[in-house]
Short mmCIF file of C-alpha atoms and ligand atoms in Angstrom, two decimals:
data_model
loop_
_atom_site.label_atom_id
_atom_site.label_comp_id
_atom_site.label_asym_id
_atom_site.label_seq_id
_atom_site.Cartn_x
_atom_site.Cartn_y
_atom_site.Cartn_z
CA MET C 1 0.00 0.00 0.00
CA THR C 2 1.34 3.48 -0.86
CA THR C 3 1.74 5.76 2.12
CA GLN C 4 -0.32 8.91 1.96
CA TYR C 5 1.16 12.04 3.56
CA SER C 6 -0.81 15.01 4.89
CA MET C 7 -0.41 18.77 4.87
CA LEU C 8 -0.39 20.85 8.03
CA ILE C 9 -2.97 23.64 7.90
CA GLY C 10 -4.28 25.52 10.92
CA GLY C 11 -2.88 22.92 13.30
CA ARG C 12 -4.63 20.00 11.56
CA LEU C 13 -3.38 17.31 9.19
CA VAL C 14 -5.25 17.85 5.94
CA GLN C 15 -5.62 16.13 2.56
CA ALA C 16 -6.29 17.81 -0.78
CA GLY C 17 -8.81 16.74 -3.42
CA ALA C 18 -6.03 15.21 -5.51
CA THR C 19 -2.62 13.61 -4.93
CA LEU C 20 0.86 13.68 -6.46
CA ASP C 21 2.94 10.54 -6.94
CA VAL C 22 6.37 10.76 -5.33
CA LEU C 23 9.15 8.64 -6.87
CA ASN C 24 12.38 7.20 -5.57
CA PRO C 25 14.94 8.48 -8.12
CA ALA C 26 17.12 5.38 -7.61
CA THR C 27 14.35 2.97 -8.61
CA GLU C 28 11.76 5.18 -10.36
CA GLU C 29 9.11 3.50 -8.22
CA VAL C 30 6.25 5.41 -6.64
CA ILE C 31 6.98 5.40 -2.92
CA ALA C 32 4.20 7.62 -1.58
CA LYS C 33 1.48 10.10 -2.37
CA ALA C 34 1.50 13.74 -1.37
CA PRO C 35 -1.47 16.12 -1.41
CA ASP C 36 -1.89 18.13 -4.61
CA ALA C 37 -3.24 21.38 -3.20
CA GLY C 38 -4.96 24.06 -5.26
CA SER C 39 -6.60 27.43 -4.53
CA LYS C 40 -8.97 26.01 -1.93
CA GLU C 41 -6.24 24.56 0.29
CA LEU C 42 -4.01 27.60 -0.26
CA GLU C 43 -6.86 29.83 0.90
CA MET C 44 -7.28 27.69 4.02
CA ALA C 45 -3.56 27.93 4.78
CA VAL C 46 -3.32 31.70 4.25
CA THR C 47 -6.45 32.28 6.35
CA ALA C 48 -5.05 30.12 9.15
CA ALA C 49 -1.68 31.91 9.03
CA ARG C 50 -3.31 35.37 9.03
CA LYS C 51 -5.49 34.44 11.97
CA ALA C 52 -2.51 33.09 13.91
CA PHE C 53 -0.33 36.14 13.19
CA LYS C 54 -2.03 38.38 15.74
CA GLY C 55 -1.30 36.10 18.68
CA TRP C 56 2.09 34.87 17.51
CA SER C 57 3.53 38.32 16.79
CA ALA C 58 2.42 39.44 20.26
CA THR C 59 3.97 36.38 21.93
CA PRO C 60 7.16 37.36 23.79
CA ILE C 61 10.24 36.36 21.80
CA ALA C 62 11.48 34.17 24.67
CA GLU C 63 8.39 31.99 24.21
CA ARG C 64 8.83 31.80 20.45
CA GLN C 65 12.47 30.85 20.96
CA ALA C 66 11.47 28.18 23.48
CA LEU C 67 9.06 26.62 20.98
CA LEU C 68 11.79 26.53 18.31
CA LYS C 69 13.99 24.68 20.78
CA GLN C 70 11.15 22.29 21.54
CA ALA C 71 10.68 21.71 17.81
CA GLY C 72 14.41 21.00 17.47
CA ASP C 73 14.13 18.44 20.28
CA VAL C 74 11.15 16.72 18.61
CA LEU C 75 13.04 16.46 15.31
CA SER C 76 16.22 15.30 17.07
CA ALA C 77 14.29 12.29 18.35
CA ASN C 78 13.32 11.39 14.77
CA VAL C 79 16.53 11.92 12.79
CA GLN C 80 16.86 8.36 11.49
CA GLU C 81 13.27 8.13 10.27
CA LEU C 82 13.45 11.54 8.59
CA ALA C 83 16.81 10.72 6.98
CA ALA C 84 15.61 7.40 5.55
CA LEU C 85 12.59 9.14 4.07
CA LEU C 86 14.82 11.87 2.64
CA THR C 87 17.08 9.30 0.98
CA SER C 88 14.09 7.52 -0.53
CA GLU C 89 12.64 10.65 -2.15
CA GLN C 90 15.77 12.70 -2.85
CA GLY C 91 18.30 9.97 -3.63
CA LYS C 92 21.24 11.12 -1.50
CA PRO C 93 23.20 8.57 0.54
CA LEU C 94 21.82 7.91 4.00
CA ALA C 95 24.83 9.49 5.75
CA ALA C 96 24.29 12.68 3.74
CA ALA C 97 20.57 12.61 4.55
CA VAL C 98 21.37 12.30 8.27
CA ALA C 99 23.78 15.23 7.89
CA GLU C 100 21.12 17.33 6.18
CA VAL C 101 18.45 16.62 8.80
CA GLN C 102 20.92 17.35 11.60
CA ALA C 103 22.02 20.56 9.94
CA GLY C 104 18.37 21.60 9.64
CA ILE C 105 17.85 20.90 13.33
CA GLY C 106 20.88 23.10 14.02
CA TRP C 107 18.91 26.02 12.54
CA PHE C 108 16.07 25.41 15.04
CA TYR C 109 18.57 25.58 17.89
CA PHE C 110 20.39 28.57 16.42
CA HIS C 111 17.18 30.56 16.09
CA SER C 112 16.03 29.45 19.53
CA GLN C 113 18.66 31.93 20.75
CA ALA C 114 18.45 34.55 18.03
CA SER C 115 16.97 38.03 18.22
CA LEU C 116 17.47 41.45 16.68
CA PRO C 117 18.82 44.16 18.97
CA VAL C 118 17.12 47.54 19.33
CA LEU C 119 19.20 50.21 17.64
CA VAL C 120 19.53 53.48 19.56
CA SER C 121 20.57 56.14 17.08
CA GLU C 122 20.08 59.13 19.38
CA ASP C 123 19.94 59.47 23.13
CA SER C 124 20.14 63.21 23.76
CA ASP C 125 18.62 65.61 26.29
CA THR C 126 15.64 66.16 24.04
CA ARG C 127 14.85 62.67 22.74
CA ARG C 128 15.71 59.04 22.38
CA VAL C 129 15.45 57.46 18.93
CA GLU C 130 15.02 53.69 18.89
CA THR C 131 14.62 51.32 15.97
CA HIS C 132 12.88 48.01 16.61
CA HIS C 133 12.34 45.20 14.15
CA VAL C 134 8.72 44.15 13.83
CA PRO C 135 7.43 41.07 11.98
CA LEU C 136 6.11 41.43 8.44
CA GLY C 137 3.04 39.22 8.66
CA VAL C 138 2.54 36.00 6.72
CA VAL C 139 5.53 34.57 4.87
CA CYS C 140 5.32 32.42 1.75
CA ALA C 141 8.30 30.04 1.65
CA ILE C 142 9.14 27.99 -1.45
CA SER C 143 12.02 25.52 -1.51
CA PRO C 144 13.74 23.30 -4.12
CA TRP C 145 14.48 19.56 -4.32
CA ASN C 146 18.24 19.36 -3.73
CA PHE C 147 18.19 20.02 0.05
CA PRO C 148 14.48 19.86 0.82
CA VAL C 149 14.87 19.90 4.60
CA MET C 150 17.71 22.34 5.02
CA LEU C 151 16.51 24.94 2.54
CA SER C 152 12.98 24.83 3.99
CA VAL C 153 14.28 25.22 7.54
CA TRP C 154 16.45 28.19 6.49
CA LYS C 155 13.14 30.02 5.98
CA LEU C 156 11.01 28.45 8.69
CA THR C 157 13.10 29.24 11.75
CA PRO C 158 14.00 32.91 11.10
CA ALA C 159 10.42 33.65 9.98
CA LEU C 160 8.90 32.21 13.15
CA VAL C 161 11.36 33.57 15.70
CA THR C 162 10.84 37.11 14.43
CA GLY C 163 7.07 36.72 14.94
CA ASN C 164 5.81 35.95 11.45
CA THR C 165 3.57 33.04 10.54
CA LEU C 166 4.40 30.85 7.58
CA VAL C 167 3.03 28.86 4.67
CA LEU C 168 5.78 26.60 3.36
CA LYS C 169 5.76 24.72 0.07
CA PRO C 170 8.51 22.18 -0.68
CA SER C 171 9.19 21.00 -4.22
CA PRO C 172 6.66 18.56 -5.69
CA PHE C 173 9.64 16.26 -6.39
CA THR C 174 10.59 16.04 -2.69
CA PRO C 175 7.59 16.86 -0.49
CA LEU C 176 7.64 13.92 1.92
CA THR C 177 10.28 14.73 4.54
CA VAL C 178 8.99 18.28 4.94
CA LEU C 179 5.41 16.98 5.28
CA LYS C 180 6.66 14.54 7.90
CA ILE C 181 8.30 17.43 9.76
CA GLY C 182 4.92 19.19 9.71
CA GLU C 183 3.28 16.11 11.18
CA LEU C 184 5.91 15.89 13.93
CA LEU C 185 5.61 19.59 14.80
CA LYS C 186 1.80 19.71 14.61
CA ASP C 187 1.31 20.31 18.32
CA VAL C 188 4.47 22.32 19.01
CA PHE C 189 3.43 25.70 17.60
CA PRO C 190 0.00 27.32 18.06
CA ALA C 191 -2.43 26.39 15.26
CA GLY C 192 -1.79 28.31 12.03
CA VAL C 193 1.73 29.52 12.91
CA LEU C 194 3.37 26.85 10.75
CA ASN C 195 1.51 25.61 7.67
CA ILE C 196 2.93 23.21 5.10
CA ILE C 197 1.23 22.62 1.77
CA THR C 198 2.24 20.65 -1.32
CA GLY C 199 1.09 20.72 -4.90
CA GLY C 200 2.08 20.57 -8.55
CA ASP C 201 3.48 23.23 -10.88
CA GLY C 202 0.44 25.48 -10.52
CA LEU C 203 0.71 26.00 -6.77
CA GLY C 204 3.86 28.19 -6.67
CA PRO C 205 2.44 30.90 -8.95
CA LEU C 206 -0.86 30.85 -7.02
CA MET C 207 1.13 31.49 -3.84
CA THR C 208 3.40 34.24 -5.12
CA SER C 209 0.45 36.21 -6.52
CA HIS C 210 -1.71 35.78 -3.41
CA ALA C 211 -2.48 39.09 -1.69
CA GLY C 212 -2.52 37.41 1.72
CA PHE C 213 1.27 37.10 1.84
CA ASP C 214 3.55 39.90 3.01
CA LYS C 215 6.83 38.30 2.01
CA ILE C 216 8.14 35.61 -0.28
CA SER C 217 11.29 33.70 0.55
CA PHE C 218 12.20 31.61 -2.46
CA THR C 219 15.05 29.24 -3.23
CA GLY C 220 15.28 27.79 -6.71
CA SER C 221 16.42 28.57 -10.22
CA THR C 222 17.15 32.07 -11.50
CA ALA C 223 14.50 31.65 -14.22
CA THR C 224 11.78 30.94 -11.65
CA GLY C 225 13.17 33.64 -9.34
CA ARG C 226 12.50 36.25 -12.03
CA ARG C 227 8.86 35.11 -12.26
CA VAL C 228 8.55 35.20 -8.47
CA MET C 229 9.84 38.78 -8.31
CA GLU C 230 7.48 39.89 -11.08
CA SER C 231 4.56 38.33 -9.28
CA ALA C 232 5.57 39.87 -5.93
CA ALA C 233 5.75 43.34 -7.47
CA LYS C 234 1.97 43.63 -7.76
CA SER C 235 1.51 44.10 -4.02
CA LEU C 236 5.13 45.06 -3.29
CA LYS C 237 5.72 41.96 -1.20
CA ARG C 238 9.17 41.72 0.34
CA VAL C 239 11.29 39.11 -1.43
CA THR C 240 14.35 37.10 -0.60
CA LEU C 241 15.58 35.12 -3.59
CA GLU C 242 18.32 32.50 -3.37
CA LEU C 243 18.91 31.48 -6.95
CA GLY C 244 21.25 29.63 -9.26
CA GLY C 245 25.01 29.73 -9.44
CA ASN C 246 27.77 28.71 -11.81
CA ASP C 247 30.47 28.83 -9.17
CA ALA C 248 34.12 28.98 -10.07
CA ALA C 249 37.00 27.63 -8.03
CA ILE C 250 40.53 28.81 -8.74
CA VAL C 251 43.42 26.49 -7.96
CA LEU C 252 46.66 28.43 -7.48
CA PRO C 253 50.01 27.03 -8.66
CA ASP C 254 51.43 26.55 -5.15
CA VAL C 255 48.72 24.14 -4.05
CA ASP C 256 49.56 20.68 -2.69
CA VAL C 257 47.60 18.73 -5.29
CA ALA C 258 47.54 15.38 -3.51
CA ALA C 259 46.40 17.01 -0.27
CA VAL C 260 43.47 18.96 -1.74
CA ALA C 261 42.24 16.87 -4.70
CA GLU C 262 39.62 14.96 -2.76
CA ARG C 263 38.21 18.10 -1.12
CA ILE C 264 38.09 19.91 -4.47
CA PHE C 265 36.32 16.86 -5.91
CA MET C 266 33.67 16.76 -3.18
CA GLY C 267 33.20 20.53 -3.45
CA ALA C 268 32.07 19.90 -7.00
CA PHE C 269 30.25 16.56 -6.75
CA TYR C 270 28.74 16.36 -3.23
CA ASN C 271 25.00 15.59 -3.49
CA THR C 272 25.70 14.46 -7.07
CA ALA C 273 26.62 18.07 -7.87
CA GLN C 274 23.08 19.23 -7.13
CA VAL C 275 24.26 22.02 -4.86
CA CYS C 276 23.69 25.68 -5.64
CA THR C 277 27.17 26.52 -4.31
CA ALA C 278 29.02 23.54 -5.82
CA THR C 279 32.14 24.23 -7.85
CA LYS C 280 30.82 24.20 -11.40
CA ARG C 281 33.91 25.56 -13.21
CA LEU C 282 37.36 24.59 -11.99
CA TYR C 283 40.21 26.89 -13.08
CA ILE C 284 43.57 25.14 -12.65
CA HIS C 285 47.00 26.71 -13.17
CA GLU C 286 48.73 25.18 -16.19
CA SER C 287 51.72 24.05 -14.09
CA ILE C 288 49.57 21.62 -12.06
CA TYR C 289 46.73 21.03 -14.52
CA ASP C 290 47.63 17.48 -15.63
CA GLN C 291 48.46 16.37 -12.11
CA LEU C 292 45.18 17.60 -10.60
CA ARG C 293 43.10 16.35 -13.56
CA ASP C 294 44.57 12.87 -13.12
CA HIS C 295 43.93 12.89 -9.37
CA LEU C 296 40.31 13.92 -9.90
CA ALA C 297 39.90 11.25 -12.59
CA GLY C 298 41.29 8.66 -10.17
CA ILE C 299 38.75 9.63 -7.51
CA ALA C 300 35.93 9.51 -10.08
CA LYS C 301 36.96 6.01 -11.18
CA ALA C 302 36.98 4.74 -7.59
CA LEU C 303 33.81 6.06 -5.97
CA LYS C 304 30.46 4.41 -6.23
CA VAL C 305 27.46 6.17 -7.75
CA GLY C 306 24.34 4.21 -6.81
CA ASP C 307 21.25 3.84 -4.69
CA GLY C 308 21.63 6.09 -1.64
CA SER C 309 20.24 3.37 0.63
CA GLU C 310 23.24 1.10 -0.11
CA ALA C 311 26.00 1.48 2.46
CA ASP C 312 28.95 2.05 0.10
CA THR C 313 27.26 4.65 -2.13
CA ILE C 314 29.05 8.01 -2.16
CA LEU C 315 26.92 9.74 -4.80
CA GLY C 316 23.23 9.05 -5.44
CA PRO C 317 21.12 9.51 -8.58
CA ILE C 318 19.97 12.77 -10.11
CA GLN C 319 16.82 13.70 -8.23
CA ASN C 320 14.28 13.77 -11.08
CA ARG C 321 13.77 12.83 -14.71
CA LEU C 322 13.66 16.40 -16.00
CA GLN C 323 17.02 17.24 -14.47
CA TYR C 324 18.45 13.88 -15.59
CA GLN C 325 17.50 14.71 -19.17
CA ARG C 326 18.92 18.21 -18.89
CA VAL C 327 22.30 16.99 -17.63
CA ASN C 328 22.42 14.25 -20.27
CA LYS C 329 21.76 16.86 -22.96
CA LEU C 330 24.72 18.91 -21.72
CA ILE C 331 26.92 15.82 -21.96
CA GLU C 332 25.61 15.05 -25.47
CA ASP C 333 26.33 18.64 -26.49
CA ALA C 334 29.90 18.27 -25.20
CA LYS C 335 30.32 15.05 -27.19
CA ALA C 336 28.83 16.58 -30.33
CA ASN C 337 31.40 19.38 -30.03
CA HIS C 338 34.23 16.83 -29.73
CA LEU C 339 35.20 17.85 -26.21
CA THR C 340 37.32 15.37 -24.27
CA LEU C 341 35.31 13.68 -21.53
CA ILE C 342 36.75 11.63 -18.69
CA GLU C 343 34.12 9.33 -17.21
CA GLY C 344 34.11 7.97 -13.68
CA ARG C 345 33.13 4.51 -12.48
CA GLU C 346 30.22 2.80 -14.22
CA VAL C 347 26.77 3.54 -12.86
CA PRO C 348 23.88 1.07 -12.32
CA LYS C 349 22.15 0.17 -15.59
CA GLY C 350 18.40 0.10 -16.06
CA ARG C 351 16.12 2.00 -13.73
CA GLY C 352 17.21 5.05 -11.75
CA TYR C 353 18.47 8.46 -12.85
CA PHE C 354 22.19 7.65 -12.65
CA ILE C 355 24.87 9.63 -14.47
CA PRO C 356 28.58 8.86 -14.10
CA VAL C 357 30.89 11.56 -12.80
CA THR C 358 32.11 13.34 -15.94
CA LEU C 359 35.15 15.61 -16.15
CA VAL C 360 35.53 17.77 -19.26
CA ASP C 361 39.18 18.24 -20.16
CA ASN C 362 39.90 21.91 -20.86
CA PRO C 363 36.88 22.89 -22.99
CA PRO C 364 36.67 26.36 -24.57
CA ASP C 365 35.09 29.12 -22.44
CA ASP C 366 32.01 29.30 -24.66
CA ALA C 367 31.16 25.59 -24.35
CA ARG C 368 27.72 25.02 -22.82
CA VAL C 369 29.25 22.95 -20.00
CA VAL C 370 31.13 26.09 -18.99
CA THR C 371 28.49 28.78 -19.49
CA GLU C 372 25.48 26.93 -18.05
CA GLU C 373 24.79 25.75 -14.52
CA ALA C 374 24.89 21.96 -14.94
CA PHE C 375 23.39 21.06 -11.55
CA GLY C 376 24.61 17.53 -12.21
CA PRO C 377 27.91 15.61 -12.18
CA VAL C 378 29.64 17.30 -15.13
CA LEU C 379 32.62 19.48 -14.32
CA PRO C 380 34.70 21.49 -16.80
CA LEU C 381 38.42 21.66 -15.91
CA LEU C 382 39.86 24.88 -17.32
CA LYS C 383 43.55 25.61 -17.74
CA TYR C 384 44.84 29.14 -17.03
CA LYS C 385 48.22 30.91 -17.28
CA THR C 386 47.94 34.04 -15.10
CA ILE C 387 45.94 34.86 -11.98
CA ASP C 388 44.45 37.97 -13.64
CA GLU C 389 43.21 35.82 -16.49
CA ALA C 390 41.73 33.22 -14.11
CA ILE C 391 39.87 35.88 -12.13
CA GLU C 392 38.53 37.54 -15.25
CA ARG C 393 37.25 34.24 -16.62
CA ALA C 394 35.79 33.22 -13.24
CA ASN C 395 33.90 36.53 -13.03
CA ALA C 396 32.58 36.32 -16.59
CA SER C 397 29.19 35.04 -15.48
CA GLU C 398 25.74 36.46 -14.86
CA TYR C 399 25.82 34.54 -11.57
CA GLY C 400 27.61 35.52 -8.35
CA LEU C 401 26.65 32.98 -5.73
CA ALA C 402 29.90 31.53 -4.35
CA GLY C 403 33.44 30.62 -5.25
CA ALA C 404 36.56 29.00 -3.85
CA VAL C 405 40.30 29.58 -3.94
CA TRP C 406 42.79 26.79 -3.28
CA GLY C 407 46.41 27.60 -2.46
CA SER C 408 49.15 27.10 0.12
CA ASN C 409 49.59 30.81 0.86
CA VAL C 410 46.37 31.93 2.56
CA ALA C 411 47.15 35.66 2.22
CA GLU C 412 47.59 35.28 -1.54
CA ALA C 413 44.46 33.17 -1.78
CA LEU C 414 42.55 35.84 0.17
CA ALA C 415 43.74 38.51 -2.27
CA VAL C 416 42.28 36.43 -5.11
CA ALA C 417 39.07 35.86 -3.12
CA ALA C 418 38.67 39.63 -2.71
CA ARG C 419 38.49 39.99 -6.49
CA MET C 420 35.80 37.34 -6.99
CA GLU C 421 32.34 38.76 -7.65
CA THR C 422 30.39 36.43 -5.39
CA GLY C 423 28.55 36.56 -2.08
CA THR C 424 30.55 33.72 -0.51
CA VAL C 425 34.18 32.71 -1.08
CA TRP C 426 35.83 29.75 0.60
CA ILE C 427 39.59 29.36 0.93
CA ASN C 428 40.85 25.78 0.99
CA GLU C 429 37.41 24.45 1.81
CA ASN C 430 33.98 24.34 0.26
CA LEU C 431 30.24 24.19 0.98
CA TYR C 432 30.50 25.06 4.70
CA LEU C 433 27.46 27.21 5.50
CA PRO C 434 26.79 27.79 9.22
CA PRO C 435 23.57 29.50 10.42
CA MET C 436 25.37 32.55 11.82
CA ALA C 437 27.05 33.60 8.53
CA PRO C 438 25.10 35.77 6.07
CA PHE C 439 24.61 34.00 2.72
CA ALA C 440 23.84 36.28 -0.21
CA GLY C 441 23.82 35.82 -3.95
CA HIS C 442 25.42 38.63 -5.92
CA LYS C 443 24.42 39.52 -9.51
CA GLN C 444 21.65 37.21 -10.78
CA SER C 445 22.21 34.64 -8.04
CA GLY C 446 19.80 36.34 -5.74
CA VAL C 447 18.24 39.25 -3.96
CA GLY C 448 18.69 39.68 -0.23
CA VAL C 449 20.36 37.54 2.38
CA GLU C 450 19.64 34.34 4.26
CA ASN C 451 21.14 33.38 7.64
CA GLY C 452 22.97 35.42 10.26
CA GLN C 453 21.59 38.69 11.65
CA ASP C 454 21.18 40.11 8.13
CA GLY C 455 19.00 37.15 7.20
CA LEU C 456 16.90 37.56 10.32
CA GLN C 457 16.34 41.20 9.53
CA GLU C 458 14.79 40.25 6.17
CA TYR C 459 11.76 38.90 8.04
CA THR C 460 11.10 42.24 9.67
CA ASN C 461 10.24 45.87 9.02
CA ALA C 462 12.25 48.55 10.76
CA LYS C 463 10.09 50.66 13.05
CA THR C 464 11.62 53.80 14.56
CA TYR C 465 10.24 55.50 17.65
CA TYR C 466 11.01 59.15 18.51
CA ILE C 467 10.58 59.37 22.25
CA PRO C 468 10.64 62.90 23.78
CA LYS C 469 12.46 63.71 26.98
CA LYS C 470 11.45 66.44 29.32
P1 NAD M 1 12.84 25.59 -9.50
O1 NAD M 1 13.01 27.05 -9.66
O2 NAD M 1 12.35 24.80 -10.64
O3 NAD M 1 11.83 25.27 -8.31
C1 NAD M 1 12.01 25.74 -7.00
C2 NAD M 1 10.67 25.79 -6.30
O4 NAD M 1 9.82 26.76 -6.93
C3 NAD M 1 9.87 24.48 -6.30
O5 NAD M 1 9.22 24.34 -5.05
C4 NAD M 1 8.87 24.71 -7.43
O6 NAD M 1 7.70 23.94 -7.28
C5 NAD M 1 8.58 26.19 -7.28
N1 NAD M 1 8.11 26.87 -8.49
C6 NAD M 1 8.27 26.49 -9.79
N2 NAD M 1 7.74 27.43 -10.62
C7 NAD M 1 7.27 28.43 -9.82
C8 NAD M 1 6.64 29.68 -10.09
N3 NAD M 1 6.41 30.12 -11.33
N4 NAD M 1 6.31 30.46 -9.04
C9 NAD M 1 6.58 30.06 -7.78
N5 NAD M 1 7.15 28.89 -7.46
C10 NAD M 1 7.51 28.07 -8.47
O7 NAD M 1 14.25 25.07 -8.95
P2 NAD M 1 14.69 23.56 -8.68
O8 NAD M 1 14.86 22.90 -10.01
O9 NAD M 1 13.77 22.96 -7.67
O10 NAD M 1 16.11 23.78 -7.98
C11 NAD M 1 17.30 23.89 -8.68
C12 NAD M 1 17.75 25.33 -8.79
O11 NAD M 1 17.73 25.94 -7.50
C13 NAD M 1 19.18 25.48 -9.28
O12 NAD M 1 19.27 26.55 -10.18
C14 NAD M 1 19.98 25.83 -8.03
O13 NAD M 1 21.17 26.51 -8.23
C15 NAD M 1 18.97 26.62 -7.29
N6 NAD M 1 19.28 26.61 -5.86
C16 NAD M 1 19.71 27.75 -5.28
C17 NAD M 1 20.05 27.76 -3.94
C18 NAD M 1 20.52 29.01 -3.26
O14 NAD M 1 20.50 29.06 -2.05
N7 NAD M 1 20.96 30.01 -3.97
C19 NAD M 1 19.95 26.60 -3.20
C20 NAD M 1 19.51 25.44 -3.84
C21 NAD M 1 19.16 25.47 -5.17
#
């Protein structure tokens, strides 16, 4: 029997008139059904969230923080169950699913201690001027399928601690773990504070154009982000957009190749390269190019791509058929243009959206594998001569999400990092994103900030009081 999951609306577990099939990308089998909500269920969720806003925004922050901690505790007691479900719908190896669920829980704990200070800009004999941060109202949160738990929680916890109520929609490809979280947290928050709904392609646009929302926090592709912003403009909703990236990493000539190759590899291929901040273009100095390429090829030949529920799997399948076809098209395009491809270990044949790790050996800068965000296990290795040239080529992108610099001299690496046009730059590491550090996409990788105090502020309006003194 297929398990049927429920939405959380107004403190109750609710079905919709229709359902969506949810597949395991490693087997292509239907593993469960999720509600396929439309206008009626959206209306119920927005009404519940609006009703709850009055009480929740007036609840002292210490109480809101305490409930976030309680929610973190409830989820902590269910990590294994949530992780197994995440692997079955998303495809990632179980250890990575556990890591994602635990990271998400970390956000509950982080925000259980977070608040925005009151800014005193004047305290003179005549007056005191104080700026407080007040909640916006009802937040519409929309998340993608690569990190369904983490990227949903990034919105949930800052929205709630600042006193907003929320309607959250995960991707129709990966709705189950987030629905399960809703079920587990049903009785933690007052009814209507946290609402979780799921539906097909039509639901997102219905949400972003709904007048009952005060803010949209969206993570997904740049193309969809543009539509979200257009839709939000009608009622001037606040928006935070975390969008695509085509991140470059620059490997400096003084690097210890053997010491960093594996970390560079995982920075590109972790989560089967379905990471917004993954290295998607790797610029390697010509003096170490062959050596690093061969190391990376050796890693690709050794590691297992397979079903995430099998113990020795390092990389799982692509999450859905559409993306699988898109990545395969990029590889076909590379072949048609006679680029040199280095393939990793064989992947399971037959069912499942498996693609072998594919390195592209020094393609031209205008190749599609270089200019487009692959969001799959295809990585162009690009040879450079001078640092200036590498930086110029790395910055030649409409995106500006993140980047990395690898080198033995940290001061030199930092000087290169300073010239990269991205919101995040790692030096000799990759993908580390803690809750206290602001994460912002530059250029067309986003609008606004998530995480840290800056991210918290995005869920509030500034309100300044001018208080007279005698
Ligand atoms: P997507 O844009 O197709 O979908 C994201 C979400 O938006 C899903 O929940 C989807 O149902 C919903 N949606 C689709 N059309 C919509 C519309 N017109 N209005 C409102 N909502 C709509 O993205 P995806 O394929 O799920 O995710 C992959 C993309 O997300 C990649 O480009 C990746 O780089 C990006 N991403 C960015 C970040 C970041 O933090 N910057 C993180 C993860 C993924």
